[in-house]
Short mmCIF file of C-alpha atoms in Angstrom, two decimals:
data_model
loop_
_atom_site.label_atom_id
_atom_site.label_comp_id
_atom_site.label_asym_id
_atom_site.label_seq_id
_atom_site.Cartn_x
_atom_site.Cartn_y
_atom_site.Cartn_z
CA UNK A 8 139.58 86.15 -73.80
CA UNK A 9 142.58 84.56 -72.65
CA UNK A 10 144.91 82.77 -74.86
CA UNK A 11 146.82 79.58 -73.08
CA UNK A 12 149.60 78.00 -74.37
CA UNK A 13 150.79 73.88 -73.57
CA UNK A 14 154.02 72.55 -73.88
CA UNK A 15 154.49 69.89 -75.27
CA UNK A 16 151.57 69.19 -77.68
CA UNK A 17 152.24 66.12 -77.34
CA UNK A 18 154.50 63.21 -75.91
CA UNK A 19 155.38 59.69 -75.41
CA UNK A 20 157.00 58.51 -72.08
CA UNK A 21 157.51 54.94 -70.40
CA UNK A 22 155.40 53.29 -68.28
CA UNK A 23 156.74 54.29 -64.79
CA UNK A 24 158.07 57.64 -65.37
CA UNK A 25 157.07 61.28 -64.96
CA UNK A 26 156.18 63.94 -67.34
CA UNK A 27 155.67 67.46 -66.75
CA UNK A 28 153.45 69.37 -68.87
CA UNK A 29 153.52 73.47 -68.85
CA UNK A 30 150.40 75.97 -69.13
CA UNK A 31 151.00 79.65 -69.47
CA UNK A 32 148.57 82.34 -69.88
CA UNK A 33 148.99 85.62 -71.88
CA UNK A 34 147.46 87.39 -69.01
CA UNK A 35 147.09 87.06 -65.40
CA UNK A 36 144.21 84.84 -64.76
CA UNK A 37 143.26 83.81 -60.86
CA UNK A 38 142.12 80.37 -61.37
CA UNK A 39 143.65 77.82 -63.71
CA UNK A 40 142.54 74.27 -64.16
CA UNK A 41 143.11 70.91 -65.54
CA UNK A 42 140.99 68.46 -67.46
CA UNK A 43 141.67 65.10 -68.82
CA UNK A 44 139.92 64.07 -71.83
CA UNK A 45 140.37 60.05 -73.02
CA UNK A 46 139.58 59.11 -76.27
CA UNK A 47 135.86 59.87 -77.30
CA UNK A 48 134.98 60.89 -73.94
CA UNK A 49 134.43 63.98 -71.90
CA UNK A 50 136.64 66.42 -70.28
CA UNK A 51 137.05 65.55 -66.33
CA UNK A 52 137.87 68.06 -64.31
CA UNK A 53 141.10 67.53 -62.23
CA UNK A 54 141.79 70.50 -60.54
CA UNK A 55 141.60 73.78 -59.90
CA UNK A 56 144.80 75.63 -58.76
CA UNK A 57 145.47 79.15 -57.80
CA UNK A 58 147.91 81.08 -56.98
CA UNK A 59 150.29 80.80 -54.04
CA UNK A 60 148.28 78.12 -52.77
CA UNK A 61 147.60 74.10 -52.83
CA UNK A 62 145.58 72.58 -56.07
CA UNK A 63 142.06 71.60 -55.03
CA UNK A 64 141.59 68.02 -56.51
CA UNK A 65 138.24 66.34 -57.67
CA UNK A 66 137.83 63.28 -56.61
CA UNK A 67 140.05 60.36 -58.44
CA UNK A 68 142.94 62.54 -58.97
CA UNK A 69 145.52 62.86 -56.22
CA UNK A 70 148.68 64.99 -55.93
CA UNK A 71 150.66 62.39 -55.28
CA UNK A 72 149.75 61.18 -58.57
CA UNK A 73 149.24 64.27 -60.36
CA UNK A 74 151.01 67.38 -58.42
CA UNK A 75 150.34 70.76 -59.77
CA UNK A 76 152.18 73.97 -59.26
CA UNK A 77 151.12 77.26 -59.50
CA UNK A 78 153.78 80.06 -58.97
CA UNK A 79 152.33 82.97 -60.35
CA UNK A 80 149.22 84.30 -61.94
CA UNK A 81 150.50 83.15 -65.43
CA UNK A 82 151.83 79.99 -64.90
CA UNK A 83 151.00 76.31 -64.01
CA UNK A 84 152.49 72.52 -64.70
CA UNK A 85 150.43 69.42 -64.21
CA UNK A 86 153.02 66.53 -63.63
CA UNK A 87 151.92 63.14 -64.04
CA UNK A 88 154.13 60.60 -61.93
CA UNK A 89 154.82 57.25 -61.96
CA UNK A 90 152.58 56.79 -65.67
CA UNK A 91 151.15 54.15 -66.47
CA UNK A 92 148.87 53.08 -70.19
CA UNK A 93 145.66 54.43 -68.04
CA UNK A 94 147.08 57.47 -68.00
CA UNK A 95 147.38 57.93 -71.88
CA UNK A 96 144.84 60.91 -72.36
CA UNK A 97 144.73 63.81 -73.73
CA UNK A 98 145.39 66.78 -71.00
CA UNK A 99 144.13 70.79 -71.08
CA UNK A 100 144.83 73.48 -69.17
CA UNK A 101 141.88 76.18 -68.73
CA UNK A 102 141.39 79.70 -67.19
CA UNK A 103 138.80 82.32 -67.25
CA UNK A 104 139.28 85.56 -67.19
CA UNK A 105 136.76 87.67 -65.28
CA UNK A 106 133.30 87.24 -63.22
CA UNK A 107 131.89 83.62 -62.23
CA UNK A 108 129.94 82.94 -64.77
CA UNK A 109 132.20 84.07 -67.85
CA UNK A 110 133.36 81.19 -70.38
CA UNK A 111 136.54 78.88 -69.73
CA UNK A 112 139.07 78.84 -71.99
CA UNK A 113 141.10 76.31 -73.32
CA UNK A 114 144.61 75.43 -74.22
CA UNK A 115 144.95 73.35 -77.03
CA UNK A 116 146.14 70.46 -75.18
CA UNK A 117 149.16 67.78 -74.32
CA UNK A 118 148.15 64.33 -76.03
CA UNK A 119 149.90 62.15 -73.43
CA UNK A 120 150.58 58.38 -74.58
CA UNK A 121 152.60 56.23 -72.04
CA UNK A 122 153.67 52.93 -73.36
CA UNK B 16 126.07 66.18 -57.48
CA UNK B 17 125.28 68.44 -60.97
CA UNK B 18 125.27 66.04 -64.07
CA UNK B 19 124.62 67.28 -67.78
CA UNK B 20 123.06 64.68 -69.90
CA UNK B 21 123.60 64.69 -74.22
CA UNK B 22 121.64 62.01 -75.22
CA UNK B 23 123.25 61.25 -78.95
CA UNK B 24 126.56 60.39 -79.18
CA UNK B 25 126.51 60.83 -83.31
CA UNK B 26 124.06 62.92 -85.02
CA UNK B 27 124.61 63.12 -89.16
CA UNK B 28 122.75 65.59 -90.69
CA UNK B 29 122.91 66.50 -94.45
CA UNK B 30 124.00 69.80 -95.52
CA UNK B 31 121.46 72.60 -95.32
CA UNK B 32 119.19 70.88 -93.04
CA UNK B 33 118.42 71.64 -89.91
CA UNK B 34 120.93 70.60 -86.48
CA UNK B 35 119.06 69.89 -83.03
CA UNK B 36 121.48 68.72 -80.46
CA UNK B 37 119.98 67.86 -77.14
CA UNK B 38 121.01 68.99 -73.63
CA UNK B 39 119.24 68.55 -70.04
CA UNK B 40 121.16 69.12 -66.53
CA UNK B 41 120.23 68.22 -63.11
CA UNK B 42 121.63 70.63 -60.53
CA UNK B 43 120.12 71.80 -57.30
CA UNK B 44 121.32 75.28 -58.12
CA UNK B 45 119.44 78.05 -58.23
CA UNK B 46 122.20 79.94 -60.25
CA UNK B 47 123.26 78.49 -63.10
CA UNK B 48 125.50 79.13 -66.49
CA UNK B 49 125.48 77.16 -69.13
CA UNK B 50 127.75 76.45 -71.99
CA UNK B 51 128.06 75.31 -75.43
CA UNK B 52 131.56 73.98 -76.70
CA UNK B 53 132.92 73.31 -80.35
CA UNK B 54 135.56 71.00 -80.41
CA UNK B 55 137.08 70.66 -84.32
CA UNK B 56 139.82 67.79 -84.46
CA UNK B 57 142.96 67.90 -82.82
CA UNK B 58 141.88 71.56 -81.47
CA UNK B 59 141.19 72.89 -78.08
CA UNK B 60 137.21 73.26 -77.22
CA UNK B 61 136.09 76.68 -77.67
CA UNK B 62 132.65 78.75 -76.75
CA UNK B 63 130.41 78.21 -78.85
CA UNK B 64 127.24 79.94 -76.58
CA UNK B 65 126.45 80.47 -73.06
CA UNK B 66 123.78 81.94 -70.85
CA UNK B 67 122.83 82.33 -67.59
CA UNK B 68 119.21 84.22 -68.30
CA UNK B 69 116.03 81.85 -68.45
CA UNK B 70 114.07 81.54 -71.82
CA UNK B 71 116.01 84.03 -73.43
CA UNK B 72 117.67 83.12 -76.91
CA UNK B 73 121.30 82.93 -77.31
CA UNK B 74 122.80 83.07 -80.92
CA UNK B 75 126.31 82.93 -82.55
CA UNK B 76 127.30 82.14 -85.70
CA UNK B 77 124.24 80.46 -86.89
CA UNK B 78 123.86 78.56 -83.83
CA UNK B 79 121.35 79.15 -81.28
CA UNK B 80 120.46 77.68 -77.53
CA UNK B 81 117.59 78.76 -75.22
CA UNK B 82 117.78 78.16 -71.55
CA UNK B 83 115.10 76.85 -70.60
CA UNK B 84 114.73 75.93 -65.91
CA UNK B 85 111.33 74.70 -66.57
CA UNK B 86 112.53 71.49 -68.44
CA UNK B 87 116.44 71.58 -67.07
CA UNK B 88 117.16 72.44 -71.01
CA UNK B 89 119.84 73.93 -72.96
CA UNK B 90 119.49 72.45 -76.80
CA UNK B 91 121.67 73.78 -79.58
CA UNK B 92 119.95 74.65 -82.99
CA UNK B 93 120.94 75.58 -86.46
CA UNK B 94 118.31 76.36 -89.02
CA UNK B 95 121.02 75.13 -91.97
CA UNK B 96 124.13 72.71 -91.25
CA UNK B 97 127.40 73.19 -93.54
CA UNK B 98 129.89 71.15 -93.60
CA UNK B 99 132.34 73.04 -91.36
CA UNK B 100 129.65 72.42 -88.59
CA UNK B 101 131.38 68.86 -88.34
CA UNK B 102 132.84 68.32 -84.67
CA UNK B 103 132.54 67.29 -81.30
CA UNK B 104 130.25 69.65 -79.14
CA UNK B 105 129.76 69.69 -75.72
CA UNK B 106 127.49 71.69 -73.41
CA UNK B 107 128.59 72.34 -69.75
CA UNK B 108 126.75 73.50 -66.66
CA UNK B 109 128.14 76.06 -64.11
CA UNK B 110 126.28 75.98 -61.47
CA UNK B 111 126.34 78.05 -57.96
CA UNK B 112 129.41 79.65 -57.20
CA UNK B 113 131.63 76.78 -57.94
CA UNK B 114 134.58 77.35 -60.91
CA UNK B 115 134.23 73.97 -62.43
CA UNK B 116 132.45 72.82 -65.13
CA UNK B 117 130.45 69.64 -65.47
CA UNK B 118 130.58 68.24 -69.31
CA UNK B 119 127.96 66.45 -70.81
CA UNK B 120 129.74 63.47 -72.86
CA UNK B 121 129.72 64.75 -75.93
CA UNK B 122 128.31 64.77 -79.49
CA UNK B 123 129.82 63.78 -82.18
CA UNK B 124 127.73 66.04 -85.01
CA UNK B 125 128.62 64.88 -88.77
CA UNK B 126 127.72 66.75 -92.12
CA UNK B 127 127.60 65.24 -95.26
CA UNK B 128 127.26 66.55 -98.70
#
């Protein structure tokens, strides 16, 4: 398994601004990605970012809105700019750590809440 | 695109009875994994069962899932619910070669005394 680790569990920033939110991983991993979760909803996907190169977004989620970085094979931050209320989610950071088909897992996630 | 559908929001179940929580897909994927996920409150989702093998039963603590292509299936089963079943579950289709994971929307599964 891989262990994953957020920081901060949670925040509260004003509408406008930009928070940055830190994944690491106890262990290299090659792909790491981002979900948002709302309130009593699903988990979106984001993105998917690996190593060394661009984030691949899903559709709705830009990087001008939502740049990632990815500077080694432990390491990741999701920054969300210019927040706004919409934005107020709950955000996770995932990995997997071997073939294609082996489980994602999960850190435990940075409650965002933009006022 | 793939979807996953979980057709009850809130299931309540009283303790000792049995859970069925349902799960179909749509995908035009031959290859396919598929997921359960436990989410307990305020807590990061974590495996519950997956599989990737058709009709072949899956089982982990208590819980149990059979894939089933034929009917684009994946339910979750318990025989017995306790009360620290309570949470959110989700199941989630990998399908092809991609890395993401499509999310049904979630059930909410409560046990009472």
């Amino acid at each position: 398994s891989v262990l994953l680790y957020q920081k901060p569990n949670r925040d509260i920033c004003q509408s406008g601004t930009s928070l940055k939110i830190q994944c690491v991983a106890d262990s290299q991993v090659v792909s790491m990605f981002w979900y948002q979760q709302f309130q009593e909803q699903s988990l979106m996907l984001m993105a998917t970012a690996n190593e060394g190169s661009e984030a691949t977004y899903e559709s709705g989620f830009t990087k001008d809105k939502f740049p990632i970085s990815r500077p080694n094979l432990t390491f990741s931050t999701l920054t969300v700019n210019n927040a706004r209320p919409g934005d107020s989610s709950i955000y996770f950071c995932s990995s997997r750590q071997g073939g294609a088909n082996t489980e994602v897992f999960f850190g435990k996630g940075t409650r965002l809440t933009v006022v | 695109g793939d979807s996953v559908t979980q057709t009850e929001g809130l299931v309540t179940v009283t303790e000792g009875l049995p859970v069925k929580l349902n799960c179909t897909y749509q995908t035009t994927y031959l290859t396919i994994a598929f997921f359960w996920y436990v989410q307990y409150l305020n807590e990061a989702p974590q495996v519950l069962l997956r599989s990737s093998t058709d009709n072949k039963r899956t089982e982990h603590q208590g819980f149990h899932a059979t894939l089933h292509k034929s009917s684009s299936s994946f339910h979750l089963q318990k025989s017995s619910a306790q009360l620290s079943d309570s949470a959110l579950y989700y199941c989630a289709l990998k399908a092809g070669g991609a890395d993401r994971l499509t999310f049904g929307k979630g059930t909410q599964l409560i046990i009472q005394p």
